[in-house]
mmCIF file of C-alpha atoms in Angstrom:
data_model
loop_
_atom_site.group_PDB
_atom_site.id
_atom_site.type_symbol
_atom_site.label_atom_id
_atom_site.label_comp_id
_atom_site.label_asym_id
_atom_site.label_seq_id
_atom_site.Cartn_x
_atom_site.Cartn_y
_atom_site.Cartn_z
ATOM 1 C CA MET K 9 -0.176 -0.336 0.056
ATOM 2 C CA LYS K 10 1.753 2.699 -1.455
ATOM 3 C CA ARG K 11 -0.524 5.635 -0.377
ATOM 4 C CA VAL K 12 -3.716 6.486 1.709
ATOM 5 C CA ALA K 13 -6.405 8.864 1.140
ATOM 6 C CA VAL K 14 -7.900 9.950 4.129
ATOM 7 C CA VAL K 15 -11.229 12.248 2.735
ATOM 8 C CA GLY K 16 -12.229 14.481 5.614
ATOM 9 C CA ALA K 17 -9.936 16.784 7.427
ATOM 10 C CA SER K 18 -11.507 16.954 10.888
ATOM 11 C CA LEU K 19 -11.162 14.962 13.859
ATOM 12 C CA ALA K 20 -11.512 11.205 12.713
ATOM 13 C CA GLY K 21 -9.414 12.072 9.666
ATOM 14 C CA VAL K 22 -6.736 13.929 11.839
ATOM 15 C CA ARG K 23 -6.889 10.898 13.997
ATOM 16 C CA ALA K 24 -6.706 8.548 11.361
ATOM 17 C CA ALA K 25 -3.715 10.217 9.683
ATOM 18 C CA GLN K 26 -2.274 9.858 13.248
ATOM 19 C CA GLU K 27 -2.947 6.068 13.595
ATOM 20 C CA LEU K 28 -1.304 5.396 10.346
ATOM 21 C CA ARG K 29 1.860 6.725 11.236
ATOM 22 C CA ALA K 30 1.650 5.523 14.822
ATOM 23 C CA GLN K 31 0.968 1.773 13.389
ATOM 24 C CA GLY K 32 4.336 1.956 11.374
ATOM 25 C CA TYR K 33 2.750 2.869 7.754
ATOM 26 C CA ASP K 34 5.203 5.328 6.006
ATOM 27 C CA GLY K 35 3.851 5.383 2.834
ATOM 28 C CA GLY K 36 1.983 8.903 1.651
ATOM 29 C CA VAL K 37 -1.048 10.122 3.441
ATOM 30 C CA VAL K 38 -3.635 12.488 1.618
ATOM 31 C CA LEU K 39 -5.662 14.714 3.564
ATOM 32 C CA ILE K 40 -8.626 15.863 1.630
ATOM 33 C CA GLY K 41 -11.028 18.654 3.308
ATOM 34 C CA ASP K 42 -13.970 20.865 1.651
ATOM 35 C CA GLU K 43 -12.887 23.175 4.223
ATOM 36 C CA PRO K 44 -9.685 25.939 3.467
ATOM 37 C CA HIS K 45 -8.747 25.553 6.847
ATOM 38 C CA LEU K 46 -5.889 22.793 8.550
ATOM 39 C CA PRO K 47 -7.789 20.587 10.648
ATOM 40 C CA TYR K 48 -9.357 22.236 13.781
ATOM 41 C CA ASP K 49 -11.744 21.013 16.986
ATOM 42 C CA ARG K 50 -15.443 21.580 16.585
ATOM 43 C CA PRO K 51 -16.946 21.216 19.933
ATOM 44 C CA PRO K 52 -15.454 24.668 21.447
ATOM 45 C CA LEU K 53 -17.470 26.325 18.249
ATOM 46 C CA SER K 54 -20.926 26.311 20.067
ATOM 47 C CA LYS K 55 -19.204 27.525 23.716
ATOM 48 C CA ALA K 56 -15.772 29.326 24.104
ATOM 49 C CA PHE K 57 -15.271 30.363 20.658
ATOM 50 C CA LEU K 58 -18.991 31.539 20.123
ATOM 51 C CA ALA K 59 -18.583 33.542 23.272
ATOM 52 C CA GLY K 60 -15.463 34.919 21.594
ATOM 53 C CA THR K 61 -13.144 34.007 24.644
ATOM 54 C CA ALA K 62 -11.404 31.071 23.044
ATOM 55 C CA SER K 63 -8.916 31.968 19.860
ATOM 56 C CA ARG K 64 -8.934 30.807 16.375
ATOM 57 C CA GLU K 65 -5.183 29.277 16.981
ATOM 58 C CA SER K 66 -6.655 27.277 20.164
ATOM 59 C CA LEU K 67 -8.778 25.231 17.720
ATOM 60 C CA ASP K 68 -6.020 23.371 15.748
ATOM 61 C CA LEU K 69 -5.444 19.915 16.149
ATOM 62 C CA LEU K 70 -2.389 19.529 14.748
ATOM 63 C CA ASP K 71 1.198 22.035 16.022
ATOM 64 C CA ALA K 72 3.875 22.708 14.018
ATOM 65 C CA GLY K 73 5.568 19.314 15.308
ATOM 66 C CA ASP K 74 2.561 17.037 14.181
ATOM 67 C CA LEU K 75 3.051 18.779 10.650
ATOM 68 C CA ALA K 76 6.334 18.326 10.335
ATOM 69 C CA SER K 77 6.403 14.526 12.326
ATOM 70 C CA LEU K 78 3.286 13.448 10.136
ATOM 71 C CA ALA K 79 4.628 14.813 6.673
ATOM 72 C CA LEU K 80 1.129 14.804 5.288
ATOM 73 C CA ASP K 81 -0.170 15.519 1.458
ATOM 74 C CA PHE K 82 -2.914 18.376 1.989
ATOM 75 C CA ARG K 83 -6.055 18.822 -0.404
ATOM 76 C CA LEU K 84 -7.576 21.805 1.412
ATOM 77 C CA GLY K 85 -10.814 23.579 0.361
ATOM 78 C CA VAL K 86 -11.619 20.889 -2.370
ATOM 79 C CA ARG K 87 -14.205 18.011 -1.881
ATOM 80 C CA ALA K 88 -14.620 14.742 -3.038
ATOM 81 C CA THR K 89 -16.570 13.942 -5.756
ATOM 82 C CA ALA K 90 -16.352 10.056 -6.900
ATOM 83 C CA LEU K 91 -14.553 7.579 -5.804
ATOM 84 C CA GLU K 92 -13.325 4.602 -8.377
ATOM 85 C CA PRO K 93 -12.262 1.588 -6.380
ATOM 86 C CA ALA K 94 -11.295 0.000 -9.744
ATOM 87 C CA ALA K 95 -8.925 2.549 -10.459
ATOM 88 C CA ARG K 96 -8.132 3.112 -7.063
ATOM 89 C CA ARG K 97 -8.552 6.664 -6.894
ATOM 90 C CA VAL K 98 -10.558 9.866 -5.512
ATOM 91 C CA LEU K 99 -11.765 12.587 -7.712
ATOM 92 C CA LEU K 100 -11.740 16.226 -6.188
ATOM 93 C CA SER K 101 -14.077 19.060 -7.127
ATOM 94 C CA ASP K 102 -11.155 21.146 -8.664
ATOM 95 C CA GLY K 103 -10.700 18.822 -11.538
ATOM 96 C CA THR K 104 -8.009 16.652 -9.996
ATOM 97 C CA SER K 105 -7.811 13.185 -8.638
ATOM 98 C CA VAL K 106 -5.619 11.348 -5.852
ATOM 99 C CA HIS K 107 -4.565 8.044 -6.682
ATOM 100 C CA ALA K 108 -4.699 5.686 -3.801
ATOM 101 C CA ASP K 109 -4.531 2.081 -2.511
ATOM 102 C CA GLY K 110 -6.297 2.175 0.389
ATOM 103 C CA VAL K 111 -8.984 5.034 1.715
ATOM 104 C CA VAL K 112 -10.308 6.206 4.816
ATOM 105 C CA ILE K 113 -13.872 7.988 4.789
ATOM 106 C CA ALA K 114 -14.042 10.610 7.093
ATOM 107 C CA THR K 115 -16.428 13.122 5.560
ATOM 108 C CA GLY K 116 -18.766 13.815 8.590
ATOM 109 C CA GLY K 117 -21.466 15.688 7.584
ATOM 110 C CA ARG K 118 -23.318 18.657 7.172
ATOM 111 C CA ALA K 119 -25.728 20.562 9.981
ATOM 112 C CA ARG K 120 -29.426 19.691 8.714
ATOM 113 C CA THR K 121 -31.331 22.590 7.184
ATOM 114 C CA LEU K 122 -35.506 22.912 7.874
ATOM 115 C CA PRO K 123 -37.487 24.175 4.946
ATOM 116 C CA GLY K 124 -38.344 27.974 5.238
ATOM 117 C CA PHE K 125 -35.711 28.605 7.462
ATOM 118 C CA GLU K 126 -33.390 29.935 4.576
ATOM 119 C CA GLY K 127 -32.016 32.947 6.610
ATOM 120 C CA ALA K 128 -31.430 31.071 10.025
ATOM 121 C CA HIS K 129 -28.131 30.257 10.886
ATOM 122 C CA THR K 130 -26.195 26.420 11.021
ATOM 123 C CA LEU K 131 -23.808 25.479 13.645
ATOM 124 C CA ARG K 132 -20.934 22.788 12.095
ATOM 125 C CA THR K 133 -17.899 24.855 11.025
ATOM 126 C CA VAL K 134 -15.727 27.622 12.327
ATOM 127 C CA ASP K 135 -16.924 29.870 9.043
ATOM 128 C CA ASP K 136 -20.649 29.059 10.778
ATOM 129 C CA ALA K 137 -19.439 29.917 14.299
ATOM 130 C CA LEU K 138 -17.666 33.342 12.960
ATOM 131 C CA ALA K 139 -20.974 34.242 11.117
ATOM 132 C CA LEU K 140 -23.104 33.621 13.818
ATOM 133 C CA ARG K 141 -21.074 35.408 16.485
ATOM 134 C CA ALA K 142 -20.902 38.893 14.668
ATOM 135 C CA ALA K 143 -25.071 38.264 14.589
ATOM 136 C CA LEU K 144 -24.851 38.123 18.493
ATOM 137 C CA VAL K 145 -24.568 41.978 19.266
ATOM 138 C CA PRO K 146 -25.942 43.475 22.191
ATOM 139 C CA GLY K 147 -29.900 43.469 22.649
ATOM 140 C CA VAL K 148 -30.477 40.858 19.699
ATOM 141 C CA ARG K 149 -33.373 38.537 20.513
ATOM 142 C CA VAL K 150 -32.201 34.620 19.607
ATOM 143 C CA ALA K 151 -34.548 31.579 18.740
ATOM 144 C CA ILE K 152 -33.073 28.364 18.655
ATOM 145 C CA VAL K 153 -35.235 25.571 17.141
ATOM 146 C CA GLY K 154 -34.277 22.400 18.988
ATOM 147 C CA ALA K 155 -33.054 21.274 22.389
ATOM 148 C CA GLY K 156 -30.284 19.037 21.625
ATOM 149 C CA PHE K 157 -27.061 19.289 23.097
ATOM 150 C CA ILE K 158 -25.974 22.112 20.024
ATOM 151 C CA GLY K 159 -28.541 24.072 21.003
ATOM 152 C CA ALA K 160 -28.631 23.798 24.549
ATOM 153 C CA GLU K 161 -24.788 25.141 24.237
ATOM 154 C CA VAL K 162 -25.705 27.762 21.990
ATOM 155 C CA ALA K 163 -28.340 28.764 24.395
ATOM 156 C CA SER K 164 -25.956 28.662 27.173
ATOM 157 C CA THR K 165 -23.573 30.976 25.569
ATOM 158 C CA CYS K 166 -26.022 33.589 24.249
ATOM 159 C CA ARG K 167 -27.495 33.955 27.836
ATOM 160 C CA SER K 168 -23.684 34.306 28.980
ATOM 161 C CA LEU K 169 -23.399 37.120 26.371
ATOM 162 C CA GLY K 170 -26.637 39.011 27.894
ATOM 163 C CA LEU K 171 -28.962 37.872 25.043
ATOM 164 C CA ASP K 172 -32.557 36.902 25.077
ATOM 165 C CA VAL K 173 -32.916 33.260 24.159
ATOM 166 C CA VAL K 174 -36.106 31.374 23.684
ATOM 167 C CA VAL K 175 -35.395 27.598 22.585
ATOM 168 C CA LEU K 176 -38.140 26.003 20.628
ATOM 169 C CA GLU K 177 -38.591 22.060 20.858
ATOM 170 C CA ALA K 178 -40.429 19.823 19.183
ATOM 171 C CA LEU K 179 -40.462 16.850 21.946
ATOM 172 C CA ALA K 180 -42.202 17.298 24.969
ATOM 173 C CA ALA K 181 -39.052 17.630 26.688
ATOM 174 C CA PRO K 182 -34.960 18.226 25.988
ATOM 175 C CA LEU K 183 -33.274 14.840 24.829
ATOM 176 C CA ALA K 184 -36.126 12.801 26.041
ATOM 177 C CA PRO K 185 -35.491 9.765 23.816
ATOM 178 C CA VAL K 186 -31.553 9.531 24.649
ATOM 179 C CA LEU K 187 -31.982 10.470 28.475
ATOM 180 C CA GLY K 188 -35.731 9.773 29.882
ATOM 181 C CA PRO K 189 -38.162 11.844 31.360
ATOM 182 C CA SER K 190 -36.503 12.433 34.994
ATOM 183 C CA LEU K 191 -33.226 13.605 33.476
ATOM 184 C CA ALA K 192 -34.640 15.412 30.368
ATOM 185 C CA ALA K 193 -36.500 17.532 33.120
ATOM 186 C CA VAL K 194 -33.029 18.631 34.399
ATOM 187 C CA CYS K 195 -32.123 19.730 31.254
ATOM 188 C CA ALA K 196 -35.128 21.755 31.012
ATOM 189 C CA ARG K 197 -34.488 23.169 34.608
ATOM 190 C CA LEU K 198 -30.846 24.127 33.383
ATOM 191 C CA HIS K 199 -32.532 26.280 30.969
ATOM 192 C CA ALA K 200 -35.374 28.214 33.317
ATOM 193 C CA ASP K 201 -32.200 28.271 36.169
ATOM 194 C CA HIS K 202 -30.496 30.493 33.892
ATOM 195 C CA GLY K 203 -33.368 32.714 32.197
ATOM 196 C CA THR K 204 -33.781 30.592 29.082
ATOM 197 C CA GLU K 205 -37.421 30.853 27.859
ATOM 198 C CA LEU K 206 -37.852 26.736 26.784
ATOM 199 C CA ARG K 207 -41.013 26.159 24.639
ATOM 200 C CA CYS K 208 -41.594 22.112 24.128
ATOM 201 C CA GLY K 209 -43.766 20.371 22.007
ATOM 202 C CA VAL K 210 -44.037 23.207 19.679
ATOM 203 C CA GLN K 211 -43.965 22.699 15.817
ATOM 204 C CA VAL K 212 -42.307 25.483 13.369
ATOM 205 C CA SER K 213 -43.043 25.926 9.920
ATOM 206 C CA GLY K 214 -40.270 28.617 9.019
ATOM 207 C CA CYS K 215 -38.593 32.092 9.753
ATOM 208 C CA SER K 216 -38.649 35.572 8.305
ATOM 209 C CA PRO K 217 -36.866 38.970 9.488
ATOM 210 C CA ALA K 218 -39.116 39.180 12.426
ATOM 211 C CA GLY K 219 -38.692 35.765 13.974
ATOM 212 C CA VAL K 220 -39.926 32.060 14.066
ATOM 213 C CA GLU K 221 -43.262 30.946 12.534
ATOM 214 C CA LEU K 222 -44.816 28.393 14.285
ATOM 215 C CA ALA K 223 -47.329 25.799 12.807
ATOM 216 C CA SER K 224 -50.177 27.259 14.589
ATOM 217 C CA GLY K 225 -49.799 30.864 13.176
ATOM 218 C CA GLU K 226 -48.131 31.860 16.257
ATOM 219 C CA LEU K 227 -44.907 34.218 15.498
ATOM 220 C CA VAL K 228 -41.825 33.657 17.650
ATOM 221 C CA PRO K 229 -40.074 37.373 17.709
ATOM 222 C CA ALA K 230 -36.449 37.205 17.347
ATOM 223 C CA ASP K 231 -33.755 38.911 15.319
ATOM 224 C CA VAL K 232 -31.140 35.939 14.986
ATOM 225 C CA VAL K 233 -32.651 32.137 14.243
ATOM 226 C CA VAL K 234 -30.466 29.074 14.831
ATOM 227 C CA THR K 235 -31.321 25.856 13.698
ATOM 228 C CA GLY K 236 -29.784 22.836 15.771
ATOM 229 C CA VAL K 237 -31.679 19.844 13.813
ATOM 230 C CA GLY K 238 -28.945 17.171 13.948
ATOM 231 C CA MET K 239 -27.072 16.481 10.597
ATOM 232 C CA THR K 240 -27.075 15.096 7.402
ATOM 233 C CA PRO K 241 -23.981 12.491 6.278
ATOM 234 C CA ALA K 242 -22.049 13.282 3.442
ATOM 235 C CA THR K 243 -21.975 10.280 1.370
ATOM 236 C CA GLU K 244 -23.524 11.842 -2.089
ATOM 237 C CA TRP K 245 -19.681 11.566 -3.689
ATOM 238 C CA LEU K 246 -20.066 7.700 -2.999
ATOM 239 C CA ALA K 247 -23.028 7.123 -6.103
ATOM 240 C CA GLY K 248 -21.659 4.534 -8.230
ATOM 241 C CA SER K 249 -19.038 3.400 -5.913
ATOM 242 C CA GLY K 250 -20.320 0.515 -5.075
ATOM 243 C CA LEU K 251 -20.253 1.032 -1.485
ATOM 244 C CA LYS K 252 -23.830 0.319 0.583
ATOM 245 C CA VAL K 253 -24.618 4.061 1.829
ATOM 246 C CA GLY K 254 -27.969 5.090 4.064
ATOM 247 C CA ASN K 255 -27.743 7.577 6.174
ATOM 248 C CA GLY K 256 -24.025 6.979 6.525
ATOM 249 C CA VAL K 257 -21.260 4.573 5.157
ATOM 250 C CA HIS K 258 -22.198 1.026 6.115
ATOM 251 C CA THR K 259 -19.511 -1.030 7.854
ATOM 252 C CA ASP K 260 -18.909 -3.722 9.809
ATOM 253 C CA ALA K 261 -18.229 -3.991 13.273
ATOM 254 C CA GLY K 262 -14.083 -3.539 12.276
ATOM 255 C CA LEU K 263 -15.435 -0.110 10.477
ATOM 256 C CA VAL K 264 -14.300 -1.839 7.201
ATOM 257 C CA THR K 265 -16.794 -1.605 3.972
ATOM 258 C CA ASP K 266 -17.678 -3.702 1.589
ATOM 259 C CA LEU K 267 -14.377 -3.259 -0.170
ATOM 260 C CA PRO K 268 -11.235 -4.085 2.291
ATOM 261 C CA GLN K 269 -8.955 -1.433 1.089
ATOM 262 C CA VAL K 270 -11.411 1.179 2.027
ATOM 263 C CA VAL K 271 -12.602 2.071 5.997
ATOM 264 C CA ALA K 272 -15.036 4.975 7.252
ATOM 265 C CA VAL K 273 -14.482 6.480 10.464
ATOM 266 C CA GLY K 274 -16.585 9.435 12.367
ATOM 267 C CA ASP K 275 -20.117 11.066 12.341
ATOM 268 C CA VAL K 276 -20.350 9.303 8.953
ATOM 269 C CA ALA K 277 -19.781 5.828 10.016
ATOM 270 C CA ARG K 278 -23.001 3.382 10.122
ATOM 271 C CA TYR K 279 -21.734 -0.010 11.904
ATOM 272 C CA GLY K 280 -23.924 -2.146 13.770
ATOM 273 C CA GLY K 281 -27.311 -0.721 11.980
ATOM 274 C CA ARG K 282 -26.248 3.238 14.052
ATOM 275 C CA ARG K 283 -23.987 6.409 13.577
ATOM 276 C CA HIS K 284 -22.709 7.758 16.592
ATOM 277 C CA GLU K 285 -22.358 11.584 16.210
ATOM 278 C CA HIS K 286 -19.518 11.835 19.167
ATOM 279 C CA TRP K 287 -16.124 13.671 19.516
ATOM 280 C CA THR K 288 -15.309 10.647 21.671
ATOM 281 C CA ASN K 289 -16.288 8.113 19.021
ATOM 282 C CA ALA K 290 -14.329 9.820 16.396
ATOM 283 C CA SER K 291 -11.326 9.309 17.960
ATOM 284 C CA GLU K 292 -11.639 6.242 19.253
ATOM 285 C CA GLN K 293 -12.479 4.705 15.994
ATOM 286 C CA ALA K 294 -9.066 5.589 14.094
ATOM 287 C CA PRO K 295 -7.002 2.769 15.817
ATOM 288 C CA ILE K 296 -8.993 -0.047 14.737
ATOM 289 C CA ALA K 297 -10.039 1.108 11.545
ATOM 290 C CA VAL K 298 -6.666 1.949 10.471
ATOM 291 C CA ALA K 299 -5.385 -1.575 12.017
ATOM 292 C CA ASN K 300 -8.023 -3.131 9.318
ATOM 293 C CA LEU K 301 -7.074 -1.255 6.652
ATOM 294 C CA LEU K 302 -3.487 -2.265 6.781
ATOM 295 C CA ALA K 303 -4.343 -5.711 7.591
ATOM 296 C CA GLY K 304 -6.470 -5.803 4.653
ATOM 297 C CA HIS K 305 -9.290 -7.446 6.483
ATOM 298 C CA THR K 306 -11.218 -6.944 9.741
ATOM 299 C CA ALA K 307 -9.039 -8.381 12.393
ATOM 300 C CA ARG K 308 -10.422 -5.921 15.132
ATOM 301 C CA THR K 309 -13.770 -4.917 15.886
ATOM 302 C CA TYR K 310 -15.073 -1.402 17.778
ATOM 303 C CA THR K 311 -17.004 -1.359 21.293
ATOM 304 C CA PRO K 312 -18.459 2.216 21.283
ATOM 305 C CA SER K 313 -18.015 3.672 24.784
ATOM 306 C CA GLY K 314 -21.276 5.918 24.239
ATOM 307 C CA TYR K 315 -19.269 8.433 26.198
ATOM 308 C CA VAL K 316 -20.658 12.079 25.340
ATOM 309 C CA TRP K 317 -20.335 15.462 27.459
ATOM 310 C CA SER K 318 -22.331 18.790 27.397
ATOM 311 C CA ASP K 319 -21.249 22.123 29.160
ATOM 312 C CA GLN K 320 -24.501 23.860 29.425
ATOM 313 C CA TYR K 321 -24.786 27.094 31.617
ATOM 314 C CA ALA K 322 -23.008 26.527 34.884
ATOM 315 C CA GLY K 323 -23.492 22.612 34.543
ATOM 316 C CA THR K 324 -21.241 19.821 32.707
ATOM 317 C CA LEU K 325 -23.447 16.722 31.573
ATOM 318 C CA GLN K 326 -21.862 13.934 31.410
ATOM 319 C CA LEU K 327 -22.948 10.206 29.658
ATOM 320 C CA ALA K 328 -21.261 7.001 29.468
ATOM 321 C CA GLY K 329 -22.922 3.526 28.263
ATOM 322 C CA HIS K 330 -25.787 2.686 26.262
ATOM 323 C CA PRO K 331 -29.076 2.741 27.490
ATOM 324 C CA ARG K 332 -32.377 1.797 26.598
ATOM 325 C CA PRO K 333 -35.780 3.729 27.555
ATOM 326 C CA ASP K 334 -37.092 0.366 29.601
ATOM 327 C CA ASP K 335 -34.018 0.379 31.893
ATOM 328 C CA GLN K 336 -33.927 1.689 35.510
ATOM 329 C CA LEU K 337 -32.879 5.042 36.471
ATOM 330 C CA VAL K 338 -30.941 4.743 39.981
ATOM 331 C CA PHE K 339 -29.749 7.781 41.444
ATOM 332 C CA VAL K 340 -26.552 6.633 43.412
ATOM 333 C CA ASP K 341 -25.320 10.044 44.341
ATOM 334 C CA GLY K 342 -27.777 13.562 45.100
ATOM 335 C CA ASP K 343 -30.998 13.651 43.237
ATOM 336 C CA PRO K 344 -32.349 15.380 40.032
ATOM 337 C CA SER K 345 -32.940 18.333 42.136
ATOM 338 C CA ALA K 346 -29.468 18.739 43.072
ATOM 339 C CA ALA K 347 -26.801 21.033 41.407
ATOM 340 C CA SER K 348 -24.406 18.055 41.691
ATOM 341 C CA PHE K 349 -25.833 14.374 41.247
ATOM 342 C CA VAL K 350 -24.595 10.677 39.608
ATOM 343 C CA ALA K 351 -27.048 8.240 38.071
ATOM 344 C CA THR K 352 -26.886 4.777 36.783
ATOM 345 C CA TRP K 353 -28.836 2.657 34.303
ATOM 346 C CA GLN K 354 -29.458 -0.668 35.377
ATOM 347 C CA ARG K 355 -30.540 -3.537 32.923
ATOM 348 C CA ASP K 356 -30.845 -7.312 34.540
ATOM 349 C CA GLY K 357 -28.916 -6.317 37.568
ATOM 350 C CA GLU K 358 -25.908 -4.731 35.721
ATOM 351 C CA THR K 359 -25.009 -1.338 35.252
ATOM 352 C CA VAL K 360 -25.234 -0.005 31.462
ATOM 353 C CA GLY K 361 -24.969 3.427 31.633
ATOM 354 C CA VAL K 362 -23.820 6.200 33.767
ATOM 355 C CA PHE K 363 -24.689 9.812 33.887
ATOM 356 C CA ALA K 364 -23.612 12.911 35.939
ATOM 357 C CA LEU K 365 -24.202 16.514 36.288
ATOM 358 C CA ASN K 366 -21.233 18.447 37.808
ATOM 359 C CA ASN K 367 -19.532 15.197 39.477
ATOM 360 C CA ALA K 368 -16.767 13.960 37.170
ATOM 361 C CA LYS K 369 -14.974 12.237 39.860
ATOM 362 C CA LEU K 370 -17.722 9.926 40.797
ATOM 363 C CA PHE K 371 -18.669 9.473 37.277
ATOM 364 C CA ASN K 372 -15.452 8.327 35.831
ATOM 365 C CA ARG K 373 -15.218 6.010 38.621
ATOM 366 C CA LEU K 374 -18.291 4.223 37.915
ATOM 367 C CA ARG K 375 -17.939 4.633 34.185
ATOM 368 C CA ARG K 376 -14.402 2.504 35.047
ATOM 369 C CA GLN K 377 -15.353 -0.039 37.329
ATOM 370 C CA ALA K 378 -19.038 -0.562 36.050
ATOM 371 C CA LEU K 379 -18.308 0.093 32.332
ATOM 372 C CA ARG K 380 -15.100 -1.215 31.643
ATOM 373 C CA ARG K 381 -14.827 -3.149 28.455
ATOM 374 C CA PRO K 382 -12.091 -3.497 25.799
ATOM 375 C CA GLN K 383 -11.863 -0.410 23.535
ATOM 376 C CA PHE K 384 -11.586 -3.321 20.549
ATOM 377 C CA GLN K 385 -11.364 -7.209 20.303
ATOM 378 C CA PRO K 386 -10.059 -9.355 17.752
ATOM 379 C CA ALA K 387 -12.556 -10.180 15.001
ATOM 380 C CA VAL K 388 -13.934 -13.871 15.246
ATOM 381 C CA GLN K 389 -12.581 -15.884 12.590
ATOM 382 C CA GLY K 390 -15.096 -17.940 10.682
#
């Protein structure tokens, strides 16, 4: 394998490039990214960077030493437009192509948009964050559609800037399908305690310069509108490649596609019938995917940790594991009305998930003790 193309220059792509070198690969590595920027970290975009308290340089994933040691061939500001496995090449939007014996798909996705919200802000890239930050001038009223992690973090940042904020959510409570009713109520309480108006169970129909229009006909006044309703995996460029796509790039348990010389990592990878759109997941997948790419077959399989965190207002929420709606929620330290607590999800006498608000020490201990599992394991040979 003389050259590997890593398509996607965000966290998952960078980690894959680093793993190639760490695992002894000394061939060419081409890192392709559709943004003109060197790779950067995304979590601060909704928090410190949006608030103006973190610099652009602080987001960089690679320093000068990394750039020198990794010896990457960067192709930035260009999109991958097609994958031609038989010719072993990736076609690019500038008319050029990259020959590659192996491909790591790490294209992530784009912020999902809503019909009728053409004038609204989304938050996925550093340019999105810069545009939104410029709009958050003193006195503006902000309406956020979606009370998931991104929506809640943007709301928190806007409140820290002294802005009036309303969050519009279609669900009966924020993140209820993920956290269940008791913990969803905690998320709602964080909004209320910090002066954010949260309106759940509402349907939106569009936005205008006057604000957000609800399906009921009501207008919610706003000067700045932000939509935080998830992402769409970037897989269009794989049409005709022979790879199975559909809400992501389908892989086996080792993140290997139907073509053994092609693996997928990060938000775009769909394995076990699901995608996991989390920072930790994107980072943890790279060692397994790269090992399998270099081996030419699935030698290792990946088990996601399910670890997620979110900084909202004065609270840090942490979640690990894979709880289901019918699991029993048990508060092991504090209770949901407290400013700090830890809870676990129980199933058949075993802990299958841990949640904490402002208690990282106990959370990490329970996570290590109750959810200890190998990050990867040898694939079962048939």
